[in-house]
PDB file of C-alpha atoms in Angstrom:
ATOM      1  CA  UNK A   1      -3.892   7.814 -26.292  1.00 84.00           C
ATOM      2  CA  UNK A   2      -6.773   7.398 -23.888  1.00 86.00           C
ATOM      3  CA  UNK A   3      -7.218   9.364 -20.834  1.00 86.00           C
ATOM      4  CA  UNK A   4      -7.677   6.877 -18.034  1.00 88.00           C
ATOM      5  CA  UNK A   5      -9.760   9.598 -15.838  1.00 85.00           C
ATOM      6  CA  UNK A   6     -12.059  10.247 -18.791  1.00 87.00           C
ATOM      7  CA  UNK A   7     -12.572   6.619 -19.567  1.00 87.00           C
ATOM      8  CA  UNK A   8     -13.541   5.808 -15.915  1.00 88.00           C
ATOM      9  CA  UNK A   9     -15.869   9.075 -16.014  1.00 88.00           C
ATOM     10  CA  UNK A  10     -17.614   7.825 -19.207  1.00 88.00           C
ATOM     11  CA  UNK A  11     -17.988   4.335 -17.801  1.00 90.00           C
ATOM     12  CA  UNK A  12     -19.314   5.362 -14.214  1.00 88.00           C
ATOM     13  CA  UNK A  13     -21.978   2.857 -14.155  1.00 89.00           C
ATOM     14  CA  UNK A  14     -20.209   0.091 -16.182  1.00 90.00           C
ATOM     15  CA  UNK A  15     -16.926  -0.480 -14.203  1.00 89.00           C
ATOM     16  CA  UNK A  16     -15.669   0.059 -10.738  1.00 89.00           C
ATOM     17  CA  UNK A  17     -13.211   2.786 -10.353  1.00 88.00           C
ATOM     18  CA  UNK A  18      -9.753   0.706 -10.791  1.00 91.00           C
ATOM     19  CA  UNK A  19      -7.832   0.007 -13.924  1.00 90.00           C
ATOM     20  CA  UNK A  20      -5.235  -2.810 -13.692  1.00 89.00           C
ATOM     21  CA  UNK A  21      -2.511  -2.566 -16.216  1.00 85.00           C
ATOM     22  CA  UNK A  22      -0.618  -5.625 -17.086  1.00 78.00           C
ATOM     23  CA  UNK A  23       3.233  -4.786 -16.580  1.00 69.00           C
ATOM     24  CA  UNK A  24       5.200  -8.047 -16.133  1.00 60.00           C
ATOM     25  CA  UNK A  25       7.768  -8.771 -18.803  1.00 54.00           C
ATOM     26  CA  UNK A  26       7.523 -11.924 -20.668  1.00 49.00           C
ATOM     27  CA  UNK A  27       9.769 -14.690 -19.060  1.00 44.00           C
ATOM     28  CA  UNK A  28      11.055 -12.534 -16.211  1.00 45.00           C
ATOM     29  CA  UNK A  29      14.120 -13.477 -14.462  1.00 41.00           C
ATOM     30  CA  UNK A  30      15.734 -12.567 -11.034  1.00 40.00           C
ATOM     31  CA  UNK A  31      14.318 -11.192  -7.892  1.00 39.00           C
ATOM     32  CA  UNK A  32      11.762  -8.905  -9.698  1.00 41.00           C
ATOM     33  CA  UNK A  33       9.487 -11.863 -10.184  1.00 47.00           C
ATOM     34  CA  UNK A  34       8.475 -11.737  -6.476  1.00 55.00           C
ATOM     35  CA  UNK A  35       5.870  -8.972  -6.705  1.00 62.00           C
ATOM     36  CA  UNK A  36       2.495  -8.050  -8.412  1.00 69.00           C
ATOM     37  CA  UNK A  37       2.117  -8.671 -12.119  1.00 74.00           C
ATOM     38  CA  UNK A  38      -0.240  -5.496 -12.321  1.00 82.00           C
ATOM     39  CA  UNK A  39       0.043  -1.815 -11.830  1.00 86.00           C
ATOM     40  CA  UNK A  40      -3.108  -0.106 -10.460  1.00 88.00           C
ATOM     41  CA  UNK A  41      -4.701   3.141 -11.248  1.00 90.00           C
ATOM     42  CA  UNK A  42      -7.762   5.121  -9.814  1.00 91.00           C
ATOM     43  CA  UNK A  43      -8.562   8.832 -10.096  1.00 89.00           C
ATOM     44  CA  UNK A  44      -6.693   9.352  -6.792  1.00 91.00           C
ATOM     45  CA  UNK A  45      -3.455   8.087  -8.220  1.00 89.00           C
ATOM     46  CA  UNK A  46      -1.267   5.072  -9.541  1.00 89.00           C
ATOM     47  CA  UNK A  47       0.658   2.301  -7.903  1.00 88.00           C
ATOM     48  CA  UNK A  48       3.426   0.598  -9.995  1.00 81.00           C
ATOM     49  CA  UNK A  49       4.260  -3.103  -9.924  1.00 68.00           C
ATOM     50  CA  UNK A  50       7.581  -4.215  -9.214  1.00 59.00           C
ATOM     51  CA  UNK A  51       8.793  -4.037 -12.747  1.00 50.00           C
ATOM     52  CA  UNK A  52       7.130  -0.959 -13.937  1.00 56.00           C
ATOM     53  CA  UNK A  53       6.675   2.843 -13.771  1.00 68.00           C
ATOM     54  CA  UNK A  54       3.886   4.394 -11.750  1.00 74.00           C
ATOM     55  CA  UNK A  55       0.581   4.822 -13.952  1.00 79.00           C
ATOM     56  CA  UNK A  56       0.351   8.352 -15.070  1.00 77.00           C
ATOM     57  CA  UNK A  57      -3.303   8.603 -16.286  1.00 82.00           C
ATOM     58  CA  UNK A  58      -2.612   7.484 -19.950  1.00 83.00           C
ATOM     59  CA  UNK A  59      -3.747   4.287 -21.689  1.00 84.00           C
ATOM     60  CA  UNK A  60      -1.142   4.081 -24.323  1.00 82.00           C
ATOM     61  CA  UNK A  61      -1.756   2.484 -27.697  1.00 80.00           C
ATOM     62  CA  UNK A  62      -1.438  -1.312 -27.483  1.00 79.00           C
ATOM     63  CA  UNK A  63      -1.498  -1.215 -23.507  1.00 81.00           C
ATOM     64  CA  UNK A  64      -3.690  -3.926 -22.157  1.00 83.00           C
ATOM     65  CA  UNK A  65      -5.683  -3.565 -18.937  1.00 87.00           C
ATOM     66  CA  UNK A  66      -8.390  -5.077 -16.832  1.00 89.00           C
ATOM     67  CA  UNK A  67     -11.436  -3.562 -15.131  1.00 90.00           C
ATOM     68  CA  UNK A  68     -14.224  -4.932 -12.893  1.00 90.00           C
ATOM     69  CA  UNK A  69     -17.357  -4.732 -14.956  1.00 91.00           C
ATOM     70  CA  UNK A  70     -20.570  -3.603 -13.384  1.00 91.00           C
ATOM     71  CA  UNK A  71     -22.660  -3.922 -16.402  1.00 90.00           C
ATOM     72  CA  UNK A  72     -22.447  -5.730 -19.844  1.00 90.00           C
ATOM     73  CA  UNK A  73     -21.519  -2.431 -21.594  1.00 91.00           C
ATOM     74  CA  UNK A  74     -18.144  -0.563 -21.976  1.00 91.00           C
ATOM     75  CA  UNK A  75     -18.036   2.819 -23.535  1.00 90.00           C
ATOM     76  CA  UNK A  76     -15.207   4.078 -25.663  1.00 89.00           C
ATOM     77  CA  UNK A  77     -15.526   7.595 -27.717  1.00 89.00           C
ATOM     78  CA  UNK A  78     -13.621  10.322 -29.041  1.00 87.00           C
ATOM     79  CA  UNK A  79     -14.018  12.385 -25.824  1.00 84.00           C
ATOM     80  CA  UNK A  80     -11.295  10.041 -24.077  1.00 87.00           C
ATOM     81  CA  UNK A  81      -8.769  10.562 -26.764  1.00 85.00           C
ATOM     82  CA  UNK A  82      -6.008  13.094 -25.772  1.00 81.00           C
ATOM     83  CA  UNK A  83      -2.607  14.236 -27.029  1.00 73.00           C
ATOM     84  CA  UNK A  84       0.431  12.670 -25.129  1.00 59.00           C
ATOM     85  CA  UNK A  85       3.082  15.277 -25.896  1.00 52.00           C
ATOM     86  CA  UNK A  86       6.870  15.053 -24.743  1.00 41.00           C
ATOM     87  CA  UNK A  87       5.994  16.252 -21.183  1.00 45.00           C
ATOM     88  CA  UNK A  88       2.972  13.887 -20.746  1.00 45.00           C
ATOM     89  CA  UNK A  89       0.547  16.535 -19.950  1.00 35.00           C
ATOM     90  CA  UNK A  90      -3.064  16.587 -20.235  1.00 37.00           C
ATOM     91  CA  UNK A  91      -4.693  19.501 -22.364  1.00 35.00           C
ATOM     92  CA  UNK A  92      -7.610  19.069 -20.037  1.00 39.00           C
ATOM     93  CA  UNK A  93      -8.003  17.332 -16.774  1.00 44.00           C
ATOM     94  CA  UNK A  94     -10.911  15.677 -14.696  1.00 49.00           C
ATOM     95  CA  UNK A  95     -12.243  17.356 -11.748  1.00 51.00           C
ATOM     96  CA  UNK A  96     -10.526  15.352  -9.169  1.00 53.00           C
ATOM     97  CA  UNK A  97      -7.046  16.152 -10.505  1.00 58.00           C
ATOM     98  CA  UNK A  98      -7.964  19.760  -9.728  1.00 63.00           C
ATOM     99  CA  UNK A  99      -9.277  18.817  -6.150  1.00 79.00           C
ATOM    100  CA  UNK A 100      -7.310  18.680  -2.959  1.00 88.00           C
ATOM    101  CA  UNK A 101      -5.250  15.548  -2.462  1.00 92.00           C
ATOM    102  CA  UNK A 102      -2.706  14.659   0.092  1.00 95.00           C
ATOM    103  CA  UNK A 103      -0.742  11.227  -0.801  1.00 96.00           C
ATOM    104  CA  UNK A 104       1.883   8.972   0.356  1.00 96.00           C
ATOM    105  CA  UNK A 105       3.288   5.931  -1.442  1.00 96.00           C
ATOM    106  CA  UNK A 106       4.670   3.264   0.694  1.00 96.00           C
ATOM    107  CA  UNK A 107       7.180   0.252  -0.269  1.00 94.00           C
ATOM    108  CA  UNK A 108       7.852  -3.099   1.066  1.00 93.00           C
ATOM    109  CA  UNK A 109      11.280  -4.579   0.142  1.00 90.00           C
ATOM    110  CA  UNK A 110      13.916  -6.866   1.169  1.00 88.00           C
ATOM    111  CA  UNK A 111      17.479  -7.782  -0.014  1.00 82.00           C
ATOM    112  CA  UNK A 112      16.186 -10.668  -2.124  1.00 81.00           C
ATOM    113  CA  UNK A 113      14.253  -8.365  -4.390  1.00 78.00           C
ATOM    114  CA  UNK A 114      10.891  -8.665  -2.874  1.00 80.00           C
ATOM    115  CA  UNK A 115       8.894  -5.460  -3.660  1.00 85.00           C
ATOM    116  CA  UNK A 116       5.292  -4.177  -3.096  1.00 90.00           C
ATOM    117  CA  UNK A 117       3.905  -0.733  -3.307  1.00 92.00           C
ATOM    118  CA  UNK A 118       0.830   0.923  -2.077  1.00 94.00           C
ATOM    119  CA  UNK A 119      -0.763   4.482  -2.217  1.00 96.00           C
ATOM    120  CA  UNK A 120      -2.957   5.905   0.664  1.00 97.00           C
ATOM    121  CA  UNK A 121      -4.012   9.370   1.585  1.00 96.00           C
ATOM    122  CA  UNK A 122      -6.806  11.896   1.671  1.00 97.00           C
ATOM    123  CA  UNK A 123      -8.822  13.491  -1.062  1.00 94.00           C
ATOM    124  CA  UNK A 124     -11.654  15.829  -1.773  1.00 93.00           C
ATOM    125  CA  UNK A 125     -14.744  13.710  -2.620  1.00 92.00           C
ATOM    126  CA  UNK A 126     -13.338  10.460  -1.002  1.00 95.00           C
ATOM    127  CA  UNK A 127     -15.286   8.593   1.804  1.00 95.00           C
ATOM    128  CA  UNK A 128     -13.912   6.443   4.533  1.00 95.00           C
ATOM    129  CA  UNK A 129     -15.694   3.479   3.078  1.00 95.00           C
ATOM    130  CA  UNK A 130     -15.018   1.749  -0.328  1.00 94.00           C
ATOM    131  CA  UNK A 131     -15.567   4.039  -3.263  1.00 94.00           C
ATOM    132  CA  UNK A 132     -14.423   4.563  -6.775  1.00 92.00           C
ATOM    133  CA  UNK A 133     -11.246   6.290  -5.576  1.00 94.00           C
ATOM    134  CA  UNK A 134     -10.153   2.986  -3.796  1.00 96.00           C
ATOM    135  CA  UNK A 135      -8.220   0.264  -5.695  1.00 94.00           C
ATOM    136  CA  UNK A 136      -8.786  -3.165  -4.506  1.00 93.00           C
ATOM    137  CA  UNK A 137      -5.430  -5.422  -4.356  1.00 92.00           C
ATOM    138  CA  UNK A 138      -5.764  -7.692  -7.110  1.00 86.00           C
ATOM    139  CA  UNK A 139      -4.380 -10.551  -4.982  1.00 81.00           C
ATOM    140  CA  UNK A 140      -1.978 -11.921  -7.702  1.00 75.00           C
ATOM    141  CA  UNK A 141       1.128 -12.284  -5.421  1.00 79.00           C
ATOM    142  CA  UNK A 142       1.774 -13.822  -2.204  1.00 78.00           C
ATOM    143  CA  UNK A 143       4.049 -10.674  -1.208  1.00 85.00           C
ATOM    144  CA  UNK A 144       2.054  -7.578  -0.362  1.00 91.00           C
ATOM    145  CA  UNK A 145       1.819  -4.298   1.666  1.00 95.00           C
ATOM    146  CA  UNK A 146      -1.712  -3.001   1.522  1.00 95.00           C
ATOM    147  CA  UNK A 147      -4.134  -0.836   3.532  1.00 96.00           C
ATOM    148  CA  UNK A 148      -7.407  -2.144   4.973  1.00 96.00           C
ATOM    149  CA  UNK A 149     -11.110  -1.039   4.694  1.00 95.00           C
ATOM    150  CA  UNK A 150     -13.369  -3.521   6.695  1.00 93.00           C
ATOM    151  CA  UNK A 151     -10.288  -5.952   6.845  1.00 92.00           C
ATOM    152  CA  UNK A 152     -10.253  -5.996   2.867  1.00 94.00           C
ATOM    153  CA  UNK A 153      -7.010  -5.288   1.102  1.00 95.00           C
ATOM    154  CA  UNK A 154      -6.353  -2.206  -1.023  1.00 95.00           C
ATOM    155  CA  UNK A 155      -3.386  -1.085  -3.127  1.00 95.00           C
ATOM    156  CA  UNK A 156      -5.010   2.364  -3.277  1.00 96.00           C
ATOM    157  CA  UNK A 157      -7.034   3.882  -0.652  1.00 97.00           C
ATOM    158  CA  UNK A 158      -8.330   7.687  -0.576  1.00 96.00           C
ATOM    159  CA  UNK A 159      -9.778   8.660   2.789  1.00 96.00           C
ATOM    160  CA  UNK A 160     -12.078  11.692   3.439  1.00 96.00           C
ATOM    161  CA  UNK A 161     -11.090  14.935   4.251  1.00 95.00           C
ATOM    162  CA  UNK A 162     -10.566  16.833   6.553  1.00 94.00           C
ATOM    163  CA  UNK A 163      -7.350  15.107   7.717  1.00 95.00           C
ATOM    164  CA  UNK A 164      -7.004  14.547  11.495  1.00 93.00           C
ATOM    165  CA  UNK A 165      -3.787  13.818  13.108  1.00 94.00           C
ATOM    166  CA  UNK A 166      -5.469  11.290  15.255  1.00 94.00           C
ATOM    167  CA  UNK A 167      -6.347   9.103  12.420  1.00 95.00           C
ATOM    168  CA  UNK A 168      -5.002   5.676  12.120  1.00 96.00           C
ATOM    169  CA  UNK A 169      -5.049   3.332   8.935  1.00 97.00           C
ATOM    170  CA  UNK A 170      -4.469  -0.346   9.392  1.00 97.00           C
ATOM    171  CA  UNK A 171      -2.283  -2.207   6.918  1.00 97.00           C
ATOM    172  CA  UNK A 172      -2.131  -5.746   5.538  1.00 95.00           C
ATOM    173  CA  UNK A 173       1.160  -7.377   5.173  1.00 94.00           C
ATOM    174  CA  UNK A 174       2.008 -10.908   3.804  1.00 92.00           C
ATOM    175  CA  UNK A 175       5.211 -12.657   2.660  1.00 91.00           C
ATOM    176  CA  UNK A 176       6.086 -16.106   1.954  1.00 89.00           C
ATOM    177  CA  UNK A 177       9.695 -16.278   3.226  1.00 89.00           C
ATOM    178  CA  UNK A 178      10.822 -15.411   6.815  1.00 90.00           C
ATOM    179  CA  UNK A 179      13.478 -12.860   7.091  1.00 90.00           C
ATOM    180  CA  UNK A 180      14.396  -9.064   7.407  1.00 92.00           C
ATOM    181  CA  UNK A 181      12.043  -6.678   5.492  1.00 93.00           C
ATOM    182  CA  UNK A 182      11.927  -2.820   5.203  1.00 95.00           C
ATOM    183  CA  UNK A 183       8.811  -0.487   4.979  1.00 96.00           C
ATOM    184  CA  UNK A 184       9.769   2.991   3.646  1.00 96.00           C
ATOM    185  CA  UNK A 185       8.068   6.013   2.400  1.00 95.00           C
ATOM    186  CA  UNK A 186       8.911   6.501  -1.441  1.00 90.00           C
ATOM    187  CA  UNK A 187       7.295   9.733  -2.110  1.00 91.00           C
ATOM    188  CA  UNK A 188       4.570  12.149  -0.653  1.00 93.00           C
ATOM    189  CA  UNK A 189       2.728  15.336  -1.765  1.00 93.00           C
ATOM    190  CA  UNK A 190       0.231  17.708  -0.011  1.00 92.00           C
ATOM    191  CA  UNK A 191       0.402  18.127   3.601  1.00 93.00           C
ATOM    192  CA  UNK A 192       2.741  15.132   4.082  1.00 94.00           C
ATOM    193  CA  UNK A 193       5.345  16.779   1.710  1.00 92.00           C
ATOM    194  CA  UNK A 194       4.906  19.909   3.685  1.00 91.00           C
ATOM    195  CA  UNK A 195       5.960  18.258   6.764  1.00 91.00           C
ATOM    196  CA  UNK A 196       3.238  16.272   8.268  1.00 94.00           C
ATOM    197  CA  UNK A 197       4.947  13.417  10.027  1.00 95.00           C
ATOM    198  CA  UNK A 198       3.995   9.793   9.265  1.00 96.00           C
ATOM    199  CA  UNK A 199       4.678   6.968  11.803  1.00 96.00           C
ATOM    200  CA  UNK A 200       4.452   3.256  11.608  1.00 96.00           C
ATOM    201  CA  UNK A 201       3.128   1.345  14.616  1.00 95.00           C
ATOM    202  CA  UNK A 202       4.321  -2.355  14.897  1.00 94.00           C
ATOM    203  CA  UNK A 203       2.001  -3.965  17.323  1.00 92.00           C
ATOM    204  CA  UNK A 204       4.099  -7.101  17.571  1.00 91.00           C
ATOM    205  CA  UNK A 205       6.975  -5.268  19.048  1.00 90.00           C
ATOM    206  CA  UNK A 206       5.200  -2.276  20.732  1.00 89.00           C
ATOM    207  CA  UNK A 207       7.007   0.157  18.381  1.00 91.00           C
ATOM    208  CA  UNK A 208       6.131   3.581  17.131  1.00 94.00           C
ATOM    209  CA  UNK A 209       8.591   4.352  14.348  1.00 95.00           C
ATOM    210  CA  UNK A 210       8.893   7.809  12.466  1.00 95.00           C
ATOM    211  CA  UNK A 211       8.686   6.693   8.878  1.00 95.00           C
ATOM    212  CA  UNK A 212       9.172  10.384   7.861  1.00 94.00           C
ATOM    213  CA  UNK A 213      12.713  10.244   9.396  1.00 93.00           C
ATOM    214  CA  UNK A 214      13.955   6.828   8.266  1.00 94.00           C
ATOM    215  CA  UNK A 215      12.871   3.364   6.930  1.00 95.00           C
ATOM    216  CA  UNK A 216      11.563   0.709   9.266  1.00 96.00           C
ATOM    217  CA  UNK A 217      13.534  -2.541   9.269  1.00 94.00           C
ATOM    218  CA  UNK A 218      12.003  -5.483  10.925  1.00 93.00           C
ATOM    219  CA  UNK A 219      11.932  -9.519  11.077  1.00 92.00           C
ATOM    220  CA  UNK A 220       8.843 -11.364  10.194  1.00 91.00           C
ATOM    221  CA  UNK A 221       7.616 -15.051   9.830  1.00 90.00           C
ATOM    222  CA  UNK A 222       5.996 -16.198   6.650  1.00 90.00           C
ATOM    223  CA  UNK A 223       2.234 -15.525   6.863  1.00 90.00           C
ATOM    224  CA  UNK A 224      -0.563 -13.116   6.138  1.00 92.00           C
ATOM    225  CA  UNK A 225      -0.855 -10.535   8.876  1.00 93.00           C
ATOM    226  CA  UNK A 226      -3.878  -7.880   9.207  1.00 93.00           C
ATOM    227  CA  UNK A 227      -3.047  -6.932  12.917  1.00 92.00           C
ATOM    228  CA  UNK A 228       0.592  -5.965  12.896  1.00 94.00           C
ATOM    229  CA  UNK A 229       1.046  -2.707  11.253  1.00 96.00           C
ATOM    230  CA  UNK A 230      -0.905   0.625  11.640  1.00 96.00           C
ATOM    231  CA  UNK A 231      -0.040   4.045   9.839  1.00 97.00           C
ATOM    232  CA  UNK A 232      -0.298   6.863  12.399  1.00 95.00           C
ATOM    233  CA  UNK A 233       0.265  10.578  12.314  1.00 96.00           C
ATOM    234  CA  UNK A 234       1.471  10.992  15.998  1.00 92.00           C
ATOM    235  CA  UNK A 235       3.791   9.171  18.313  1.00 88.00           C
ATOM    236  CA  UNK A 236       1.795   9.958  21.243  1.00 77.00           C
ATOM    237  CA  UNK A 237       0.657   7.010  23.640  1.00 56.00           C
ATOM    238  CA  UNK A 238      -2.680   5.606  22.445  1.00 45.00           C
ATOM    239  CA  UNK A 239      -5.898   6.009  24.606  1.00 42.00           C
ATOM    240  CA  UNK A 240      -7.242   3.462  26.661  1.00 37.00           C
ATOM    241  CA  UNK A 241      -9.704   2.591  23.864  1.00 41.00           C
ATOM    242  CA  UNK A 242      -6.835   1.853  21.411  1.00 42.00           C
ATOM    243  CA  UNK A 243      -4.102  -0.094  23.414  1.00 43.00           C
ATOM    244  CA  UNK A 244      -0.920  -1.445  21.853  1.00 46.00           C
ATOM    245  CA  UNK A 245      -1.105  -5.297  21.659  1.00 52.00           C
ATOM    246  CA  UNK A 246       0.944  -5.602  25.114  1.00 52.00           C
ATOM    247  CA  UNK A 247       0.264  -9.378  25.490  1.00 56.00           C
ATOM    248  CA  UNK A 248       1.884 -10.260  22.042  1.00 59.00           C
ATOM    249  CA  UNK A 249       4.956 -12.372  21.959  1.00 67.00           C
ATOM    250  CA  UNK A 250       7.504 -11.000  19.182  1.00 67.00           C
ATOM    251  CA  UNK A 251      10.837 -12.579  18.095  1.00 68.00           C
ATOM    252  CA  UNK A 252      13.024 -10.361  16.008  1.00 62.00           C
ATOM    253  CA  UNK A 253      16.577  -9.609  15.099  1.00 60.00           C
ATOM    254  CA  UNK A 254      18.159  -6.230  15.875  1.00 60.00           C
ATOM    255  CA  UNK A 255      21.979  -5.498  15.875  1.00 62.00           C
ATOM    256  CA  UNK A 256      22.703  -9.036  14.951  1.00 64.00           C
ATOM    257  CA  UNK A 257      21.111 -10.296  18.122  1.00 73.00           C
ATOM    258  CA  UNK A 258      17.792 -12.209  18.592  1.00 76.00           C
ATOM    259  CA  UNK A 259      15.293 -10.266  20.754  1.00 75.00           C
ATOM    260  CA  UNK A 260      12.279 -11.498  22.437  1.00 79.00           C
ATOM    261  CA  UNK A 261       9.450  -9.213  23.557  1.00 75.00           C
ATOM    262  CA  UNK A 262       6.593 -10.473  25.523  1.00 75.00           C
ATOM    263  CA  UNK A 263       5.047  -7.220  26.264  1.00 68.00           C
ATOM    264  CA  UNK A 264       3.462  -7.004  29.769  1.00 70.00           C
ATOM    265  CA  UNK A 265       3.823 -10.620  30.441  1.00 78.00           C
ATOM    266  CA  UNK A 266       6.895 -11.655  32.580  1.00 84.00           C
ATOM    267  CA  UNK A 267       9.095 -14.027  30.703  1.00 86.00           C
ATOM    268  CA  UNK A 268       9.805 -17.131  32.899  1.00 87.00           C
ATOM    269  CA  UNK A 269      12.083 -19.104  30.622  1.00 88.00           C
ATOM    270  CA  UNK A 270      13.302 -19.535  26.823  1.00 89.00           C
ATOM    271  CA  UNK A 271      13.994 -22.719  25.340  1.00 86.00           C
ATOM    272  CA  UNK A 272      15.328 -23.070  21.760  1.00 83.00           C
ATOM    273  CA  UNK A 273      14.947 -26.042  19.492  1.00 77.00           C
ATOM    274  CA  UNK A 274      16.092 -26.781  15.986  1.00 70.00           C
ATOM    275  CA  UNK A 275      13.809 -27.999  13.304  1.00 57.00           C
ATOM    276  CA  UNK A 276      14.667 -31.676  14.257  1.00 59.00           C
ATOM    277  CA  UNK A 277      13.379 -31.096  17.795  1.00 64.00           C
ATOM    278  CA  UNK A 278      16.731 -30.908  19.442  1.00 73.00           C
ATOM    279  CA  UNK A 279      17.169 -28.536  22.425  1.00 79.00           C
ATOM    280  CA  UNK A 280      19.891 -25.948  21.416  1.00 85.00           C
ATOM    281  CA  UNK A 281      19.542 -23.390  24.343  1.00 86.00           C
ATOM    282  CA  UNK A 282      17.581 -22.901  27.635  1.00 89.00           C
TER     283      UNK A 282
END
């Protein structure tokens, strides 16, 4: 088999830092068809598609993959070949695998089988701008949970060390069907596994939720949102330079009831119409 890390190192000037593995089964059936067709991998780690296992750094025999070309050349050589034993261990490893990393994998799901996964964290050698450790979202699905760099979507994002508890990471979120969704932490390592709490800020409902303690369940309309969710590492009130969106109007379901939150704006009246324009409630 081929080491994905060694392949990327040998092609440093030929490809960007992301490998996309085709993971969708032929003629898929059921709700699993609602997510990405590709699993993503950088030297920071891997994110599976909704029908696959997380990439582990191996390019198996016969495994198809895509890269973004930076030149007209692509290098394959014997240095990339490694033995894949029963424990899937490397006999040697790249420098990044030996360096400091702190990672968390987040899932977006619903009861209909929608699934999207992302990886974000901190690593030695990473920057806060786009670099080879960041994996762009391939944008092959209308359902996605991503992290944002300069308002662009990434399935994998590695941020620069040192970690600061005041850091915030904006997230992208898009769905095609309105309904109830769940964002959860699927696994962590480094300082997050050691006890650093992770919070999810929902600016539409003025909520800061402890993801380390429980999943976040919310209602959403269909659409593409880049201003609703923010990952945080403290639940303290934001400074005056980073206010919650107190003027947003949010409608959501909680405890089988419809809730309307208008932030700091006093609500004068509520009128509910059906899709045919008939007034149901006022």
